[in-house]
């Protein structure tokens, strides 16, 4: 049993994957000698060499284009996008090539590429460093999209994503990298990658989140309990495919649901999740499914980002509105 942060969990998971499979390699800006901006790849180039931990030029489209060729030749590239807002130059490669080659080749060519993206805000960064682009990738057939929220999941999920033969967009909540520690017991088998999980049980309302908002929702549920409200919290973990079986079971029990994410509410992941819950649990609902998220503006300057980001109070406001029906 060792205590790890999310950053250490991801680093250890990448190391284990590289030890287990010589075809796994890492590429991206500053991932080698520097160890990444957030030090997620710290020490890996020293131990595995420059052929397997590759410092790339500042060219995200080139990183992904190169990864496509490598995947075609049997490698398993792990591409780091330094910040979420930097992924858009690579968007053409991801959507036009990475997502489609397996289908285009009628299953003959696999694309075992992992695209690691630190996402979300809360770190006081400048423009293009605090985006939440998950819905754009989840909307693209051919891509898997997952989001870890804690150190233990980070350790296991990155290994599972690398072992997957499909391309995986791997979202990492950057403000959680060094925030909290958790005990890792490697003897405990991990949960399958594309599954959601109940992280707090409750009976009055179901609160759904992923990535950085899981911690916020757990704190909100704790605050609600002080007011006599029992809130169940589910960490979605996988955004494409969605694993909504546990969600439907919870909503049929509680009759109410709130979906929270940092991304804009308009056409965010909460829209699809709310629609699916309404379709499958209509006769169990006591209130409409409510959504909590960022405002429909570009991400603001860091000085006022706390006003933009959904926080405990905004989540609790949605909980209260739902329970008032």
CSV table of C-alpha atoms in Angstrom, one decimal:
chain,number,residue,atom,x,y,z
A,1,UNK,CA,0.0,0.0,0.0
A,2,UNK,CA,1.5,3.3,-1.1
A,3,UNK,CA,0.0,6.8,-1.0
A,4,UNK,CA,0.0,8.6,-4.3
A,5,UNK,CA,-1.2,11.8,-6.0
A,6,UNK,CA,-2.9,11.7,-9.3
A,7,UNK,CA,0.3,12.8,-11.0
A,8,UNK,CA,2.3,10.0,-9.4
A,9,UNK,CA,-0.4,7.5,-10.2
A,10,UNK,CA,-0.3,8.4,-13.9
A,11,UNK,CA,3.5,8.4,-13.9
A,12,UNK,CA,3.6,4.9,-12.3
A,13,UNK,CA,0.9,3.7,-14.7
A,14,UNK,CA,2.8,4.9,-17.7
A,15,UNK,CA,6.0,3.3,-16.4
A,16,UNK,CA,4.2,-0.1,-15.8
A,17,UNK,CA,2.7,0.0,-19.3
A,18,UNK,CA,6.2,0.7,-20.8
A,19,UNK,CA,7.7,-2.1,-18.8
A,20,UNK,CA,5.1,-4.6,-19.8
A,21,UNK,CA,5.1,-3.8,-23.6
A,22,UNK,CA,8.2,-2.5,-25.5
A,23,UNK,CA,5.8,-1.2,-28.2
A,24,UNK,CA,4.5,1.4,-25.9
A,25,UNK,CA,6.1,4.8,-26.4
A,26,UNK,CA,5.4,8.4,-25.3
A,27,UNK,CA,5.6,11.5,-27.4
A,28,UNK,CA,4.8,15.2,-26.9
A,29,UNK,CA,6.2,18.6,-26.1
A,30,UNK,CA,8.7,18.6,-23.2
A,31,UNK,CA,7.8,15.0,-22.1
A,32,UNK,CA,11.4,13.8,-22.1
A,33,UNK,CA,14.1,15.8,-20.3
A,34,UNK,CA,11.7,18.1,-18.6
A,35,UNK,CA,9.3,15.3,-17.6
A,36,UNK,CA,6.2,17.2,-18.9
A,37,UNK,CA,4.9,20.6,-17.7
A,38,UNK,CA,3.1,18.8,-14.8
A,39,UNK,CA,5.9,16.2,-14.4
A,40,UNK,CA,3.7,13.4,-15.4
A,41,UNK,CA,6.4,11.7,-17.4
A,42,UNK,CA,9.2,12.6,-15.0
A,43,UNK,CA,12.1,10.2,-15.2
A,44,UNK,CA,10.7,8.1,-18.0
A,45,UNK,CA,13.1,9.2,-20.7
A,46,UNK,CA,16.1,8.6,-18.4
A,47,UNK,CA,14.9,5.0,-17.8
A,48,UNK,CA,13.5,4.1,-21.2
A,49,UNK,CA,15.6,6.2,-23.5
A,50,UNK,CA,15.0,8.9,-26.1
A,51,UNK,CA,13.6,6.3,-28.6
A,52,UNK,CA,10.6,5.6,-26.4
A,53,UNK,CA,10.1,8.9,-24.7
A,54,UNK,CA,10.2,11.4,-27.5
A,55,UNK,CA,10.5,15.2,-27.2
A,56,UNK,CA,8.5,16.4,-30.2
A,57,UNK,CA,8.5,19.8,-32.0
A,58,UNK,CA,5.8,22.2,-31.0
A,59,UNK,CA,3.3,20.8,-33.5
A,60,UNK,CA,0.3,19.0,-32.2
A,61,UNK,CA,-0.9,18.0,-35.7
A,62,UNK,CA,2.5,16.5,-36.4
A,63,UNK,CA,2.5,14.6,-33.1
A,64,UNK,CA,-0.8,12.9,-33.9
A,65,UNK,CA,0.1,12.4,-37.6
A,66,UNK,CA,3.3,10.6,-36.6
A,67,UNK,CA,1.4,8.5,-34.0
A,68,UNK,CA,-1.0,7.3,-36.8
A,69,UNK,CA,2.0,6.0,-38.8
A,70,UNK,CA,3.5,4.4,-35.7
A,71,UNK,CA,0.2,2.7,-34.8
A,72,UNK,CA,-0.1,1.3,-38.3
A,73,UNK,CA,3.3,-0.3,-37.7
A,74,UNK,CA,2.3,-2.0,-34.5
A,75,UNK,CA,3.3,0.6,-31.9
A,76,UNK,CA,1.1,1.9,-29.1
A,77,UNK,CA,1.8,5.7,-29.0
A,78,UNK,CA,0.8,7.7,-26.0
A,79,UNK,CA,0.6,11.4,-27.1
A,80,UNK,CA,0.6,14.1,-24.5
A,81,UNK,CA,-1.2,17.4,-25.4
A,82,UNK,CA,0.5,19.8,-23.1
A,83,UNK,CA,-2.8,21.8,-22.4
A,84,UNK,CA,-6.4,21.2,-23.4
A,85,UNK,CA,-6.5,24.3,-25.6
A,86,UNK,CA,-3.6,23.1,-27.6
A,87,UNK,CA,-5.4,20.1,-28.9
A,88,UNK,CA,-7.2,22.0,-31.7
A,89,UNK,CA,-4.3,21.9,-34.2
A,90,UNK,CA,-4.4,18.1,-33.8
A,91,UNK,CA,-8.2,18.0,-34.1
A,92,UNK,CA,-8.1,17.3,-37.9
A,93,UNK,CA,-5.8,14.3,-37.4
A,94,UNK,CA,-7.8,12.9,-34.5
A,95,UNK,CA,-11.2,13.3,-36.1
A,96,UNK,CA,-10.3,12.7,-39.8
A,97,UNK,CA,-7.7,9.9,-39.3
A,98,UNK,CA,-7.4,8.5,-35.8
A,99,UNK,CA,-11.2,8.0,-35.4
A,100,UNK,CA,-11.8,6.6,-38.8
A,101,UNK,CA,-8.9,4.4,-40.0
A,102,UNK,CA,-10.2,1.2,-38.2
A,103,UNK,CA,-13.6,1.7,-39.8
A,104,UNK,CA,-12.2,2.8,-43.2
A,105,UNK,CA,-10.0,-0.3,-43.3
A,106,UNK,CA,-12.9,-2.6,-42.5
A,107,UNK,CA,-11.2,-3.6,-39.2
A,108,UNK,CA,-7.9,-4.5,-40.7
A,109,UNK,CA,-5.9,-1.6,-39.2
A,110,UNK,CA,-6.1,-0.9,-35.5
A,111,UNK,CA,-5.4,2.5,-33.9
A,112,UNK,CA,-4.2,1.8,-30.4
A,113,UNK,CA,-3.4,5.5,-29.7
A,114,UNK,CA,-3.9,7.3,-26.3
A,115,UNK,CA,-4.2,11.0,-26.4
A,116,UNK,CA,-3.6,12.4,-22.9
A,117,UNK,CA,-5.2,15.8,-22.3
A,118,UNK,CA,-4.9,17.8,-19.1
A,119,UNK,CA,-8.3,19.5,-19.0
A,120,UNK,CA,-10.4,21.9,-17.0
A,121,UNK,CA,-9.6,25.0,-15.0
A,122,UNK,CA,-8.8,26.1,-11.5
A,123,UNK,CA,-5.1,26.6,-11.8
A,124,UNK,CA,-4.9,30.3,-12.5
A,125,UNK,CA,-3.6,29.8,-16.1
A,126,UNK,CA,-3.7,32.1,-19.1
A,127,UNK,CA,-5.9,31.7,-22.2
A,128,UNK,CA,-6.1,28.3,-24.0
A,129,UNK,CA,-4.9,26.5,-20.8
A,130,UNK,CA,-8.3,25.7,-19.1
A,131,UNK,CA,-10.6,24.3,-21.7
A,132,UNK,CA,-13.1,21.4,-21.4
A,133,UNK,CA,-13.3,19.9,-25.0
A,134,UNK,CA,-14.7,16.5,-24.0
A,135,UNK,CA,-18.1,16.8,-25.8
A,136,UNK,CA,-16.4,17.4,-29.1
A,137,UNK,CA,-14.5,14.1,-28.9
A,138,UNK,CA,-17.4,12.1,-27.4
A,139,UNK,CA,-19.5,13.2,-30.4
A,140,UNK,CA,-17.0,11.6,-32.8
A,141,UNK,CA,-17.7,8.0,-33.7
A,142,UNK,CA,-14.6,5.9,-33.5
A,143,UNK,CA,-13.1,7.5,-30.4
A,144,UNK,CA,-13.3,6.3,-26.8
A,145,UNK,CA,-13.3,9.1,-24.2
A,146,UNK,CA,-12.5,8.6,-20.5
A,147,UNK,CA,-11.9,10.9,-17.6
A,148,UNK,CA,-10.1,9.9,-14.4
A,149,UNK,CA,-10.9,11.8,-11.1
A,150,UNK,CA,-8.6,10.3,-8.5
A,151,UNK,CA,-5.1,8.9,-8.1
A,152,UNK,CA,-6.0,5.2,-8.0
A,153,UNK,CA,-8.2,5.5,-11.1
A,154,UNK,CA,-5.4,7.4,-12.8
A,155,UNK,CA,-2.9,4.6,-12.2
A,156,UNK,CA,-5.2,1.8,-13.5
A,157,UNK,CA,-7.1,3.7,-16.2
A,158,UNK,CA,-4.0,4.9,-18.1
A,159,UNK,CA,-2.8,1.3,-18.3
A,160,UNK,CA,-6.2,0.1,-19.5
A,161,UNK,CA,-6.4,2.8,-22.1
A,162,UNK,CA,-2.9,1.9,-23.5
A,163,UNK,CA,-3.9,-1.7,-23.7
A,164,UNK,CA,-7.1,-0.9,-25.6
A,165,UNK,CA,-6.9,-1.4,-29.4
A,166,UNK,CA,-9.2,1.6,-30.0
A,167,UNK,CA,-8.0,5.2,-29.8
A,168,UNK,CA,-8.7,6.7,-26.4
A,169,UNK,CA,-9.0,10.4,-25.5
A,170,UNK,CA,-7.7,10.3,-21.9
A,171,UNK,CA,-8.8,13.4,-19.9
A,172,UNK,CA,-6.9,14.3,-16.8
A,173,UNK,CA,-8.2,16.9,-14.3
A,174,UNK,CA,-5.1,19.1,-14.1
A,175,UNK,CA,-6.1,20.9,-10.8
A,176,UNK,CA,-6.2,17.4,-9.2
A,177,UNK,CA,-2.7,16.4,-10.2
A,178,UNK,CA,-1.1,17.3,-6.9
A,179,UNK,CA,-4.1,18.1,-4.8
A,180,UNK,CA,-5.0,14.9,-2.9
A,181,UNK,CA,-3.4,11.6,-2.1
A,182,UNK,CA,-5.0,8.1,-2.0
A,183,UNK,CA,-3.8,4.7,-1.1
A,184,UNK,CA,-2.9,2.4,-4.0
A,185,UNK,CA,-3.2,-1.4,-3.4
A,186,UNK,CA,-2.0,-3.1,-6.5
A,187,UNK,CA,-3.3,-6.5,-5.3
A,188,UNK,CA,-6.9,-5.2,-5.8
A,189,UNK,CA,-8.2,-5.8,-9.3
A,190,UNK,CA,-9.2,-2.6,-11.1
A,191,UNK,CA,-12.7,-1.8,-12.3
A,192,UNK,CA,-13.1,-2.2,-16.1
A,193,UNK,CA,-12.2,0.9,-18.0
A,194,UNK,CA,-15.5,1.8,-19.7
A,195,UNK,CA,-17.7,1.7,-16.5
A,196,UNK,CA,-19.2,4.2,-14.2
A,197,UNK,CA,-19.1,3.9,-10.4
A,198,UNK,CA,-21.2,4.9,-7.4
A,199,UNK,CA,-18.8,6.8,-5.1
A,200,UNK,CA,-21.3,7.8,-2.5
A,201,UNK,CA,-24.7,6.2,-1.8
A,202,UNK,CA,-27.8,8.2,-1.2
A,203,UNK,CA,-31.6,8.0,-1.5
A,204,UNK,CA,-33.0,11.5,-2.3
A,205,UNK,CA,-31.2,12.6,-5.5
A,206,UNK,CA,-28.6,11.3,-8.0
A,207,UNK,CA,-25.6,13.6,-8.7
A,208,UNK,CA,-23.5,12.8,-11.8
A,209,UNK,CA,-20.0,14.1,-12.5
A,210,UNK,CA,-16.7,13.2,-14.0
A,211,UNK,CA,-13.1,14.4,-13.8
A,212,UNK,CA,-12.6,17.6,-11.7
A,213,UNK,CA,-16.2,17.9,-10.7
A,214,UNK,CA,-16.3,14.6,-8.8
A,215,UNK,CA,-14.6,16.1,-5.8
A,216,UNK,CA,-16.9,19.1,-5.9
A,217,UNK,CA,-19.9,16.9,-6.0
A,218,UNK,CA,-18.7,14.7,-3.1
A,219,UNK,CA,-18.2,17.9,-1.1
A,220,UNK,CA,-21.7,19.1,-2.1
A,221,UNK,CA,-23.2,15.8,-1.1
A,222,UNK,CA,-21.5,16.0,2.3
A,223,UNK,CA,-22.9,19.6,2.8
A,224,UNK,CA,-26.3,18.4,1.7
A,225,UNK,CA,-26.2,15.6,4.3
A,226,UNK,CA,-25.8,18.3,7.0
A,227,UNK,CA,-29.2,19.6,5.9
A,228,UNK,CA,-30.8,16.2,6.0
A,229,UNK,CA,-30.6,15.5,2.3
A,230,UNK,CA,-29.3,12.1,1.1
A,231,UNK,CA,-27.4,12.6,-2.3
A,232,UNK,CA,-26.0,9.7,-4.3
A,233,UNK,CA,-22.9,10.6,-6.3
A,234,UNK,CA,-21.8,8.7,-9.4
A,235,UNK,CA,-18.4,9.1,-11.1
A,236,UNK,CA,-19.2,8.6,-14.8
A,237,UNK,CA,-15.5,7.8,-15.7
A,238,UNK,CA,-16.3,7.0,-19.3
A,239,UNK,CA,-17.9,9.5,-21.6
A,240,UNK,CA,-17.9,7.5,-24.8
A,241,UNK,CA,-19.2,4.9,-24.5
A,242,UNK,CA,-21.4,6.1,-21.6
A,243,UNK,CA,-22.1,3.4,-19.0
A,244,UNK,CA,-25.5,4.4,-17.8
A,245,UNK,CA,-26.7,1.2,-16.2
A,246,UNK,CA,-25.7,2.3,-12.7
A,247,UNK,CA,-27.1,5.8,-13.5
A,248,UNK,CA,-30.6,4.4,-14.4
A,249,UNK,CA,-30.7,2.2,-11.4
A,250,UNK,CA,-29.8,5.1,-9.1
A,251,UNK,CA,-32.4,7.5,-10.7
A,252,UNK,CA,-35.1,4.9,-10.5
A,253,UNK,CA,-34.3,4.8,-6.8
A,254,UNK,CA,-34.1,8.5,-6.1
A,255,UNK,CA,-36.4,10.0,-8.8
A,256,UNK,CA,-34.2,13.0,-9.3
A,257,UNK,CA,-30.9,13.7,-11.1
A,258,UNK,CA,-28.4,16.6,-11.5
A,259,UNK,CA,-25.5,16.4,-14.0
A,260,UNK,CA,-22.4,18.6,-13.3
A,261,UNK,CA,-19.4,19.4,-15.4
A,262,UNK,CA,-17.0,22.3,-15.9
A,263,UNK,CA,-17.7,22.6,-19.6
A,264,UNK,CA,-20.4,24.9,-20.9
A,265,UNK,CA,-23.9,23.7,-20.2
A,266,UNK,CA,-25.1,24.3,-23.8
A,267,UNK,CA,-24.7,21.1,-25.7
A,268,UNK,CA,-22.3,19.7,-23.1
A,269,UNK,CA,-22.2,16.1,-21.9
A,270,UNK,CA,-25.0,16.8,-19.5
A,271,UNK,CA,-27.4,17.3,-22.5
A,272,UNK,CA,-26.9,13.8,-23.7
A,273,UNK,CA,-27.0,12.3,-20.3
A,274,UNK,CA,-30.2,14.2,-19.3
A,275,UNK,CA,-31.9,13.0,-22.6
A,276,UNK,CA,-31.0,9.4,-22.0
A,277,UNK,CA,-32.2,9.5,-18.4
A,278,UNK,CA,-35.5,11.1,-19.5
A,279,UNK,CA,-35.9,8.4,-22.2
A,280,UNK,CA,-35.2,5.5,-19.9
A,281,UNK,CA,-36.5,6.7,-16.5
A,282,UNK,CA,-39.4,8.9,-17.5
A,283,UNK,CA,-42.0,7.3,-15.2
A,284,UNK,CA,-39.6,7.3,-12.2
A,285,UNK,CA,-38.7,11.0,-12.4
A,286,UNK,CA,-40.1,13.4,-9.8
A,287,UNK,CA,-38.4,16.4,-11.3
A,288,UNK,CA,-36.7,17.4,-14.6
A,289,UNK,CA,-33.0,16.4,-15.0
A,290,UNK,CA,-31.0,19.5,-14.2
A,291,UNK,CA,-27.5,20.5,-15.4
A,292,UNK,CA,-24.7,22.5,-13.8
A,293,UNK,CA,-21.7,23.8,-15.8
A,294,UNK,CA,-19.7,26.7,-17.0
A,295,UNK,CA,-21.3,29.7,-18.5
A,296,UNK,CA,-21.6,30.0,-22.3
A,297,UNK,CA,-18.6,32.3,-22.7
A,298,UNK,CA,-15.0,31.7,-23.5
A,299,UNK,CA,-13.0,30.7,-20.4
A,300,UNK,CA,-12.4,33.9,-18.5
A,301,UNK,CA,-9.1,35.5,-17.2
A,302,UNK,CA,-7.7,33.6,-14.2
A,303,UNK,CA,-8.6,36.5,-11.9
A,304,UNK,CA,-12.3,35.7,-12.2
A,305,UNK,CA,-12.2,32.0,-13.1
A,306,UNK,CA,-13.7,31.1,-9.7
A,307,UNK,CA,-16.8,33.0,-10.6
A,308,UNK,CA,-17.1,31.0,-13.8
A,309,UNK,CA,-16.3,27.6,-12.6
A,310,UNK,CA,-19.3,25.6,-11.1
A,311,UNK,CA,-18.7,25.3,-7.4
A,312,UNK,CA,-20.3,23.7,-4.3
A,313,UNK,CA,-22.9,26.5,-4.1
A,314,UNK,CA,-24.0,26.1,-7.7
A,315,UNK,CA,-24.3,22.4,-7.3
A,316,UNK,CA,-26.3,22.7,-4.1
A,317,UNK,CA,-28.6,25.2,-5.8
A,318,UNK,CA,-29.4,22.7,-8.4
A,319,UNK,CA,-30.0,20.0,-5.8
A,320,UNK,CA,-32.3,22.3,-3.9
A,321,UNK,CA,-34.2,23.2,-7.1
A,322,UNK,CA,-34.7,19.6,-8.0
A,323,UNK,CA,-35.8,18.6,-4.5
A,324,UNK,CA,-38.3,21.5,-4.5
A,325,UNK,CA,-40.4,20.0,-7.3
